[in-house]
Tab-separated table of C-alpha atoms in Angstrom:
chain	number	residue	atom	x	y	z
H	1	UNK	CA	193.679	2.301	-19.348
H	2	UNK	CA	192.509	-0.253	-16.776
H	3	UNK	CA	190.349	-3.284	-17.529
H	4	UNK	CA	187.460	-1.572	-15.715
H	5	UNK	CA	187.545	1.173	-18.341
H	6	UNK	CA	188.209	-1.079	-21.335
H	7	UNK	CA	185.305	-3.488	-20.822
H	8	UNK	CA	182.522	-0.862	-20.856
H	9	UNK	CA	183.962	0.533	-24.091
H	10	UNK	CA	184.138	-2.952	-25.606
H	11	UNK	CA	180.575	-3.679	-24.483
H	12	UNK	CA	179.427	-0.503	-26.205
H	13	UNK	CA	181.283	-1.486	-29.398
H	14	UNK	CA	179.946	-5.050	-29.204
H	15	UNK	CA	176.377	-3.774	-28.805
H	16	UNK	CA	176.567	-1.234	-31.633
H	17	UNK	CA	178.092	-3.679	-34.127
H	18	UNK	CA	175.738	-6.470	-33.051
H	19	UNK	CA	172.582	-4.384	-33.342
H	20	UNK	CA	173.692	-3.027	-36.714
H	21	UNK	CA	174.642	-6.370	-38.253
H	22	UNK	CA	172.211	-8.720	-36.454
H	23	UNK	CA	169.638	-8.977	-39.229
H	24	UNK	CA	172.194	-9.307	-42.046
H	25	UNK	CA	174.226	-11.927	-40.173
H	26	UNK	CA	171.073	-13.915	-39.367
H	27	UNK	CA	170.101	-13.880	-43.030
H	28	UNK	CA	173.579	-14.908	-44.139
H	29	UNK	CA	173.656	-17.689	-41.556
H	30	UNK	CA	170.272	-19.148	-42.477
H	31	UNK	CA	170.927	-19.059	-46.221
H	32	UNK	CA	174.357	-20.604	-45.682
H	33	UNK	CA	172.785	-23.417	-43.672
H	34	UNK	CA	170.277	-24.056	-46.471
H	35	UNK	CA	173.084	-24.341	-49.029
H	36	UNK	CA	175.279	-26.617	-46.910
H	37	UNK	CA	174.039	-29.816	-48.553
H	38	UNK	CA	172.914	-28.284	-51.841
H	39	UNK	CA	174.698	-30.845	-54.022
H	40	UNK	CA	173.293	-33.781	-52.071
H	41	UNK	CA	169.764	-32.331	-52.070
H	42	UNK	CA	169.781	-31.651	-55.802
H	43	UNK	CA	171.186	-35.105	-56.491
H	44	UNK	CA	168.295	-36.609	-54.517
H	45	UNK	CA	165.667	-34.424	-56.207
H	46	UNK	CA	166.939	-35.320	-59.674
H	47	UNK	CA	167.979	-38.924	-59.093
H	48	UNK	CA	165.507	-40.339	-61.611
H	49	UNK	CA	165.739	-37.509	-64.145
H	50	UNK	CA	169.536	-37.525	-64.229
H	51	UNK	CA	169.748	-41.293	-64.794
H	52	UNK	CA	169.943	-42.851	-68.257
H	53	UNK	CA	170.211	-46.429	-69.399
H	54	UNK	CA	173.823	-47.254	-70.338
H	55	UNK	CA	174.308	-48.345	-73.929
H	56	UNK	CA	176.870	-50.309	-75.858
H	57	UNK	CA	177.875	-47.372	-78.044
H	58	UNK	CA	180.063	-44.559	-76.773
H	59	UNK	CA	178.427	-41.276	-75.650
H	60	UNK	CA	178.440	-38.349	-78.035
H	61	UNK	CA	181.539	-36.180	-78.001
H	62	UNK	CA	180.898	-32.639	-76.718
H	63	UNK	CA	181.077	-31.154	-80.236
H	64	UNK	CA	178.375	-33.500	-81.551
H	65	UNK	CA	176.219	-33.093	-78.450
H	66	UNK	CA	176.311	-29.287	-78.605
H	67	UNK	CA	175.643	-29.338	-82.372
H	68	UNK	CA	172.482	-31.383	-81.839
H	69	UNK	CA	171.239	-29.040	-79.134
H	70	UNK	CA	171.961	-25.892	-81.128
H	71	UNK	CA	170.048	-27.324	-84.088
H	72	UNK	CA	166.860	-26.731	-82.073
H	73	UNK	CA	165.841	-23.056	-82.522
H	74	UNK	CA	163.972	-23.104	-79.199
H	75	UNK	CA	167.138	-23.833	-77.234
H	76	UNK	CA	169.402	-20.929	-76.327
H	77	UNK	CA	173.136	-20.646	-76.809
H	78	UNK	CA	175.042	-23.300	-74.863
H	79	UNK	CA	177.535	-21.779	-72.431
H	80	UNK	CA	178.743	-24.860	-70.531
H	81	UNK	CA	178.277	-28.609	-70.328
H	82	UNK	CA	179.059	-30.889	-67.398
H	83	UNK	CA	179.549	-34.565	-68.134
H	84	UNK	CA	180.404	-37.577	-66.024
H	85	UNK	CA	182.387	-40.732	-66.628
H	86	UNK	CA	179.451	-42.630	-65.150
H	87	UNK	CA	177.770	-44.193	-68.219
H	88	UNK	CA	174.361	-43.860	-66.506
H	89	UNK	CA	174.661	-40.117	-65.765
H	90	UNK	CA	172.957	-37.425	-67.831
H	91	UNK	CA	174.823	-34.391	-69.145
H	92	UNK	CA	173.996	-31.032	-67.567
H	93	UNK	CA	173.829	-28.121	-70.016
H	94	UNK	CA	173.868	-24.436	-69.060
H	95	UNK	CA	172.950	-21.562	-71.356
H	96	UNK	CA	174.145	-18.007	-71.903
H	97	UNK	CA	172.129	-15.062	-70.620
H	98	UNK	CA	169.331	-13.636	-72.710
H	99	UNK	CA	169.325	-10.089	-74.039
H	100	UNK	CA	167.311	-9.057	-70.962
H	101	UNK	CA	170.021	-10.424	-68.642
H	102	UNK	CA	168.105	-13.500	-67.530
H	103	UNK	CA	169.592	-16.959	-67.740
H	104	UNK	CA	167.488	-19.879	-69.020
H	105	UNK	CA	167.225	-22.896	-66.780
H	106	UNK	CA	169.745	-25.675	-67.236
H	107	UNK	CA	168.769	-28.872	-68.981
H	108	UNK	CA	169.614	-32.513	-68.385
H	109	UNK	CA	170.445	-34.283	-71.642
H	110	UNK	CA	170.916	-37.903	-72.680
H	111	UNK	CA	174.635	-38.241	-73.496
H	112	UNK	CA	174.016	-40.915	-76.146
H	113	UNK	CA	171.567	-39.123	-78.460
H	114	UNK	CA	171.273	-35.540	-77.195
H	115	UNK	CA	167.637	-35.979	-76.173
H	116	UNK	CA	166.464	-33.401	-73.622
H	117	UNK	CA	165.358	-35.120	-70.410
H	118	UNK	CA	164.062	-32.052	-68.562
H	119	UNK	CA	165.007	-29.207	-66.240
H	120	UNK	CA	166.760	-30.114	-62.974
H	121	UNK	CA	164.617	-29.531	-59.900
H	122	UNK	CA	165.731	-27.150	-57.201
H	123	UNK	CA	168.194	-25.205	-59.353
H	124	UNK	CA	166.315	-21.898	-59.380
H	125	UNK	CA	165.591	-22.123	-55.656
H	126	UNK	CA	169.242	-22.581	-54.708
H	127	UNK	CA	170.337	-19.914	-57.203
H	128	UNK	CA	168.028	-17.440	-55.444
H	129	UNK	CA	169.281	-18.507	-51.997
H	130	UNK	CA	172.869	-18.065	-53.194
H	131	UNK	CA	172.207	-14.553	-54.476
H	132	UNK	CA	170.527	-13.745	-51.160
H	133	UNK	CA	173.478	-15.154	-49.223
H	134	UNK	CA	176.131	-13.310	-51.204
H	135	UNK	CA	174.423	-10.140	-52.441
H	136	UNK	CA	171.105	-9.855	-50.522
H	137	UNK	CA	169.247	-9.913	-53.878
H	138	UNK	CA	170.214	-6.285	-54.414
H	139	UNK	CA	170.614	-4.927	-57.960
H	140	UNK	CA	173.967	-5.474	-59.582
H	141	UNK	CA	174.637	-8.819	-57.920
H	142	UNK	CA	178.404	-9.067	-57.411
H	143	UNK	CA	178.942	-5.553	-58.760
H	144	UNK	CA	176.289	-3.934	-56.580
H	145	UNK	CA	175.985	-2.749	-53.006
H	146	UNK	CA	174.991	-6.180	-51.668
H	147	UNK	CA	178.529	-7.500	-51.944
H	148	UNK	CA	179.881	-4.604	-49.878
H	149	UNK	CA	177.155	-4.981	-47.248
H	150	UNK	CA	177.793	-8.689	-46.724
H	151	UNK	CA	181.523	-7.991	-46.593
H	152	UNK	CA	180.993	-5.337	-43.923
H	153	UNK	CA	178.819	-7.805	-41.992
H	154	UNK	CA	181.640	-10.383	-42.106
H	155	UNK	CA	184.065	-7.785	-40.756
H	156	UNK	CA	181.515	-6.986	-38.060
H	157	UNK	CA	181.339	-10.659	-37.135
H	158	UNK	CA	185.112	-10.720	-36.567
H	159	UNK	CA	184.755	-7.692	-34.269
H	160	UNK	CA	181.907	-9.389	-32.376
H	161	UNK	CA	183.929	-12.554	-31.876
H	162	UNK	CA	186.997	-10.746	-30.549
H	163	UNK	CA	185.110	-8.382	-28.232
H	164	UNK	CA	182.840	-11.210	-27.091
H	165	UNK	CA	185.785	-13.319	-25.896
H	166	UNK	CA	187.314	-10.394	-24.008
H	167	UNK	CA	183.986	-9.452	-22.384
H	168	UNK	CA	183.251	-12.925	-21.070
H	169	UNK	CA	186.828	-13.827	-20.030
H	170	UNK	CA	186.217	-15.704	-16.761
H	171	UNK	CA	188.265	-15.351	-13.608
H	172	UNK	CA	189.129	-19.039	-13.919
H	173	UNK	CA	190.251	-18.848	-17.541
H	174	UNK	CA	191.673	-22.381	-17.508
H	175	UNK	CA	188.375	-23.933	-16.421
H	176	UNK	CA	186.574	-25.676	-19.267
H	177	UNK	CA	183.365	-25.622	-17.196
H	178	UNK	CA	183.497	-21.835	-16.909
H	179	UNK	CA	183.866	-21.496	-20.672
H	180	UNK	CA	181.649	-24.250	-22.045
H	181	UNK	CA	178.880	-25.180	-19.595
H	182	UNK	CA	175.579	-23.310	-20.115
H	183	UNK	CA	173.383	-22.550	-17.118
H	184	UNK	CA	169.985	-23.803	-18.206
H	185	UNK	CA	168.621	-23.520	-14.674
H	186	UNK	CA	168.563	-19.757	-14.932
H	187	UNK	CA	165.705	-17.748	-16.347
H	188	UNK	CA	165.237	-14.422	-18.062
H	189	UNK	CA	168.346	-12.291	-18.458
H	190	UNK	CA	170.597	-14.938	-16.883
H	191	UNK	CA	169.512	-17.596	-19.381
H	192	UNK	CA	169.849	-15.194	-22.314
H	193	UNK	CA	173.345	-14.255	-21.190
H	194	UNK	CA	174.365	-17.895	-20.748
H	195	UNK	CA	173.069	-18.923	-24.169
H	196	UNK	CA	174.640	-15.902	-25.863
H	197	UNK	CA	178.081	-16.322	-24.303
H	198	UNK	CA	178.494	-20.078	-23.874
H	199	UNK	CA	176.985	-21.190	-27.186
H	200	UNK	CA	178.920	-18.348	-28.786
H	201	UNK	CA	182.112	-19.871	-27.389
H	202	UNK	CA	181.169	-23.246	-28.870
H	203	UNK	CA	180.797	-21.888	-32.390
H	204	UNK	CA	183.477	-19.184	-32.239
H	205	UNK	CA	186.125	-21.159	-34.210
H	206	UNK	CA	183.579	-22.014	-36.925
H	207	UNK	CA	182.357	-18.427	-37.210
H	208	UNK	CA	185.914	-17.125	-37.371
H	209	UNK	CA	186.717	-19.509	-40.246
H	210	UNK	CA	183.500	-18.557	-42.040
H	211	UNK	CA	184.174	-14.837	-41.691
H	212	UNK	CA	187.851	-14.921	-42.661
H	213	UNK	CA	187.200	-17.065	-45.742
H	214	UNK	CA	183.994	-15.283	-46.706
H	215	UNK	CA	185.780	-11.931	-46.858
H	216	UNK	CA	187.702	-13.140	-49.922
H	217	UNK	CA	184.431	-13.083	-51.878
H	218	UNK	CA	183.659	-9.478	-50.933
H	219	UNK	CA	186.924	-7.557	-51.084
H	220	UNK	CA	189.584	-7.776	-53.793
H	221	UNK	CA	192.208	-6.309	-51.439
H	222	UNK	CA	191.546	-9.096	-48.947
H	223	UNK	CA	191.787	-11.802	-51.613
H	224	UNK	CA	195.018	-10.270	-52.917
H	225	UNK	CA	196.378	-10.240	-49.369
H	226	UNK	CA	195.546	-13.923	-48.900
H	227	UNK	CA	197.268	-14.737	-52.181
H	228	UNK	CA	200.352	-12.770	-51.131
H	229	UNK	CA	200.394	-14.543	-47.762
H	230	UNK	CA	199.746	-18.115	-48.919
H	231	UNK	CA	201.158	-18.151	-52.442
H	232	UNK	CA	203.586	-15.228	-52.787
H	233	UNK	CA	205.160	-16.732	-55.892
H	234	UNK	CA	201.809	-16.946	-57.684
H	235	UNK	CA	201.631	-14.911	-60.881
H	236	UNK	CA	198.829	-14.358	-63.407
H	237	UNK	CA	198.279	-17.443	-65.510
H	238	UNK	CA	200.411	-17.539	-68.659
H	239	UNK	CA	198.461	-16.448	-71.652
H	240	UNK	CA	195.944	-14.394	-69.676
H	241	UNK	CA	196.946	-11.119	-71.309
H	242	UNK	CA	197.068	-12.704	-74.715
H	243	UNK	CA	193.681	-14.242	-74.117
H	244	UNK	CA	192.250	-10.839	-73.265
H	245	UNK	CA	193.580	-9.351	-76.506
H	246	UNK	CA	192.292	-12.245	-78.541
H	247	UNK	CA	188.801	-11.995	-77.118
H	248	UNK	CA	188.657	-8.237	-77.492
H	249	UNK	CA	190.182	-7.840	-80.947
H	250	UNK	CA	189.114	-10.925	-82.817
H	251	UNK	CA	185.867	-11.387	-84.647
H	252	UNK	CA	183.756	-14.370	-83.645
H	253	UNK	CA	185.181	-17.562	-85.122
H	254	UNK	CA	183.617	-21.004	-85.277
H	255	UNK	CA	184.893	-23.267	-82.528
H	256	UNK	CA	186.541	-26.558	-83.383
H	257	UNK	CA	185.394	-28.422	-80.299
H	258	UNK	CA	186.573	-31.718	-81.769
H	259	UNK	CA	190.140	-30.365	-81.562
H	260	UNK	CA	189.500	-29.213	-77.983
H	261	UNK	CA	188.227	-32.673	-77.108
H	262	UNK	CA	191.264	-34.327	-78.666
H	263	UNK	CA	193.589	-32.115	-76.606
H	264	UNK	CA	191.630	-32.934	-73.464
H	265	UNK	CA	191.812	-36.655	-74.084
H	266	UNK	CA	195.557	-36.290	-74.516
H	267	UNK	CA	195.927	-34.294	-71.271
H	268	UNK	CA	193.381	-36.018	-69.045
H	269	UNK	CA	192.390	-39.308	-70.622
H	270	UNK	CA	189.981	-41.094	-68.281
H	271	UNK	CA	191.519	-39.642	-65.103
H	272	UNK	CA	188.436	-37.701	-64.038
H	273	UNK	CA	184.995	-38.296	-62.577
H	274	UNK	CA	183.333	-35.051	-63.715
H	275	UNK	CA	184.336	-32.638	-66.455
H	276	UNK	CA	182.944	-29.168	-67.187
H	277	UNK	CA	183.557	-27.342	-70.460
H	278	UNK	CA	182.786	-23.624	-70.438
H	279	UNK	CA	182.576	-22.041	-73.870
H	280	UNK	CA	183.890	-18.531	-74.548
H	281	UNK	CA	181.503	-15.593	-74.437
H	282	UNK	CA	181.179	-13.116	-77.287
H	283	UNK	CA	184.017	-13.234	-79.813
H	284	UNK	CA	186.405	-15.107	-77.503
H	285	UNK	CA	188.057	-18.343	-78.491
H	286	UNK	CA	189.347	-19.720	-75.179
H	287	UNK	CA	187.553	-22.781	-73.778
H	288	UNK	CA	187.916	-23.346	-70.019
H	289	UNK	CA	187.828	-26.937	-68.837
H	290	UNK	CA	187.675	-28.132	-65.255
H	291	UNK	CA	187.991	-31.741	-64.162
H	292	UNK	CA	187.278	-33.251	-60.746
H	293	UNK	CA	188.561	-36.585	-59.427
H	294	UNK	CA	185.264	-37.289	-57.636
H	295	UNK	CA	181.593	-36.466	-58.089
H	296	UNK	CA	181.692	-33.648	-55.537
H	297	UNK	CA	182.597	-30.304	-57.113
H	298	UNK	CA	185.244	-29.251	-54.600
H	299	UNK	CA	188.496	-27.339	-54.923
H	300	UNK	CA	190.523	-30.428	-55.824
H	301	UNK	CA	190.206	-29.778	-59.503
H	302	UNK	CA	192.476	-29.387	-62.505
H	303	UNK	CA	191.867	-26.506	-64.883
H	304	UNK	CA	192.859	-26.155	-68.533
H	305	UNK	CA	192.440	-23.393	-71.070
H	306	UNK	CA	192.409	-24.434	-74.696
H	307	UNK	CA	192.121	-22.334	-77.837
H	308	UNK	CA	188.772	-23.306	-79.317
H	309	UNK	CA	189.846	-22.701	-82.914
H	310	UNK	CA	193.156	-24.574	-82.942
H	311	UNK	CA	192.897	-26.976	-80.016
H	312	UNK	CA	196.177	-25.632	-78.614
H	313	UNK	CA	196.638	-25.999	-74.867
H	314	UNK	CA	197.296	-22.549	-73.392
H	315	UNK	CA	197.449	-23.242	-69.649
H	316	UNK	CA	197.243	-26.303	-67.415
H	317	UNK	CA	196.810	-25.884	-63.656
H	318	UNK	CA	196.829	-29.169	-61.801
H	319	UNK	CA	195.837	-29.308	-58.147
H	320	UNK	CA	198.460	-31.953	-57.344
H	321	UNK	CA	201.238	-29.666	-58.613
H	322	UNK	CA	200.295	-26.710	-56.410
H	323	UNK	CA	202.072	-25.645	-53.234
H	324	UNK	CA	200.371	-25.958	-49.862
H	325	UNK	CA	199.277	-22.318	-50.000
H	326	UNK	CA	197.929	-22.674	-53.539
H	327	UNK	CA	195.923	-25.720	-52.490
H	328	UNK	CA	194.465	-23.782	-49.559
H	329	UNK	CA	193.434	-20.968	-51.913
H	330	UNK	CA	191.916	-23.476	-54.338
H	331	UNK	CA	189.803	-24.957	-51.539
H	332	UNK	CA	188.744	-21.711	-49.875
H	333	UNK	CA	185.060	-22.478	-50.521
H	334	UNK	CA	185.429	-25.975	-49.055
H	335	UNK	CA	186.995	-24.421	-45.949
H	336	UNK	CA	184.247	-21.778	-45.804
H	337	UNK	CA	181.464	-24.363	-45.668
H	338	UNK	CA	183.342	-27.079	-43.771
H	339	UNK	CA	183.239	-29.657	-46.566
H	340	UNK	CA	187.023	-29.945	-46.451
H	341	UNK	CA	186.376	-32.105	-43.340
H	342	UNK	CA	183.854	-34.286	-45.169
H	343	UNK	CA	180.164	-34.556	-44.318
H	344	UNK	CA	180.776	-34.217	-40.531
H	345	UNK	CA	182.387	-30.835	-41.189
H	346	UNK	CA	179.516	-29.815	-43.448
H	347	UNK	CA	177.020	-30.779	-40.762
H	348	UNK	CA	178.939	-28.900	-38.058
H	349	UNK	CA	179.154	-25.732	-40.162
H	350	UNK	CA	175.490	-26.029	-41.156
H	351	UNK	CA	174.366	-26.229	-37.512
H	352	UNK	CA	176.619	-23.313	-36.554
H	353	UNK	CA	175.229	-21.194	-39.408
H	354	UNK	CA	171.658	-22.072	-38.449
H	355	UNK	CA	172.361	-20.856	-34.891
H	356	UNK	CA	173.203	-17.331	-36.043
H	357	UNK	CA	169.683	-15.946	-35.314
H	358	UNK	CA	170.033	-17.179	-31.712
H	359	UNK	CA	172.743	-14.604	-31.074
H	360	UNK	CA	170.755	-11.861	-32.749
H	361	UNK	CA	167.703	-12.567	-30.571
H	362	UNK	CA	169.561	-13.036	-27.283
H	363	UNK	CA	171.793	-10.054	-28.036
H	364	UNK	CA	168.806	-7.772	-28.585
H	365	UNK	CA	167.110	-9.085	-25.410
H	366	UNK	CA	170.266	-8.460	-23.363
H	367	UNK	CA	170.564	-4.936	-24.750
H	368	UNK	CA	166.924	-4.144	-23.916
H	369	UNK	CA	167.273	-5.560	-20.399
H	370	UNK	CA	170.362	-3.413	-19.797
H	371	UNK	CA	168.402	-0.356	-20.876
H	372	UNK	CA	165.604	-1.210	-18.433
H	373	UNK	CA	168.045	-1.777	-15.580
H	374	UNK	CA	169.673	1.588	-16.203
H	375	UNK	CA	166.330	3.375	-16.146
H	376	UNK	CA	165.393	1.673	-12.856
H	377	UNK	CA	168.721	2.428	-11.159
H	378	UNK	CA	168.195	4.968	-8.334
H	379	UNK	CA	169.535	8.401	-9.073
H	380	UNK	CA	172.176	9.661	-6.643
H	381	UNK	CA	170.803	12.201	-4.187
H	382	UNK	CA	172.526	15.517	-3.688
H	383	UNK	CA	172.926	16.683	-0.105
H	384	UNK	CA	173.742	20.325	0.452
H	385	UNK	CA	176.181	21.307	3.097
H	386	UNK	CA	174.852	24.081	5.336
H	387	UNK	CA	175.946	27.410	4.093
H	388	UNK	CA	176.127	26.364	0.375
């Protein structure tokens, strides 16, 4: 098949996929841009509320802090606490879901006496934006149709990127000007085409990274394939099966969080900036602990699982001990949003995500203009030969 036959077919495919996914991709792009600096925005909104006056005495241990909170009948069941080594930082406490499926708002707590400081600002807003970004606010959240729709949109974006490059391949393919210089002097269809193709070339690498990493959050087969490719020797964490049996077959037991804390101090000491303890749900006994070397919650974290009744360390996964592929998998979210490159990468990815509606609008305008041009094209006349 010649190029003259391939390009019309690719244009048709590009148009169909673009028109189908335009709205979803625009929504995903805008919500992703909003979340790009979520941590920094929330830190600014809660700067005063999350600050406490350092004291001479040591902060409460997690067991004592949780006990004081649970003594208040108006406070729900604690599901996780996040504490900092900064003596002036408040502790963030999350709660388990209610019987109706809703989750109470987090609380900021004084680490020295357990006094509730208030609810962090902006949390509910960003939680809603995140659900919109990942699941389109459809019922079922990660188990509903929204996850499949956003995954299909990410696959569609890959198709758009590939067909878009082929369709605009210039005769002078080695010319940077032909690829990267927009023609702002044009108007109408010419300007729309220039913006759609040239700006699309600018952001193509970013969109490709976003799509290929985002697919791991939608499809288990894709995530398994990435794991096989990057970390073929990876196996399920030791103790995972045993943990499942323990949580399913054992009646609820009181947690000895003082033993958990002692094990953590032995394993981690003061070699962390932020620590998050997630308590087991239901009748489980396994406490999950994550530690970060810096204030930013990125993929460079160590993770431990400790039996909450005995304090026995079950698993320890340290980022520094992982292979290159395992580190890439651990930082897939940082790659997805560009934060692996620091704040310049975050800014670049944010701007690229915010530009997504531009391609939806210009793509629709180009499609409509093609339809008009086809309708205006003169129909071929039929001339009869004498005697026919």
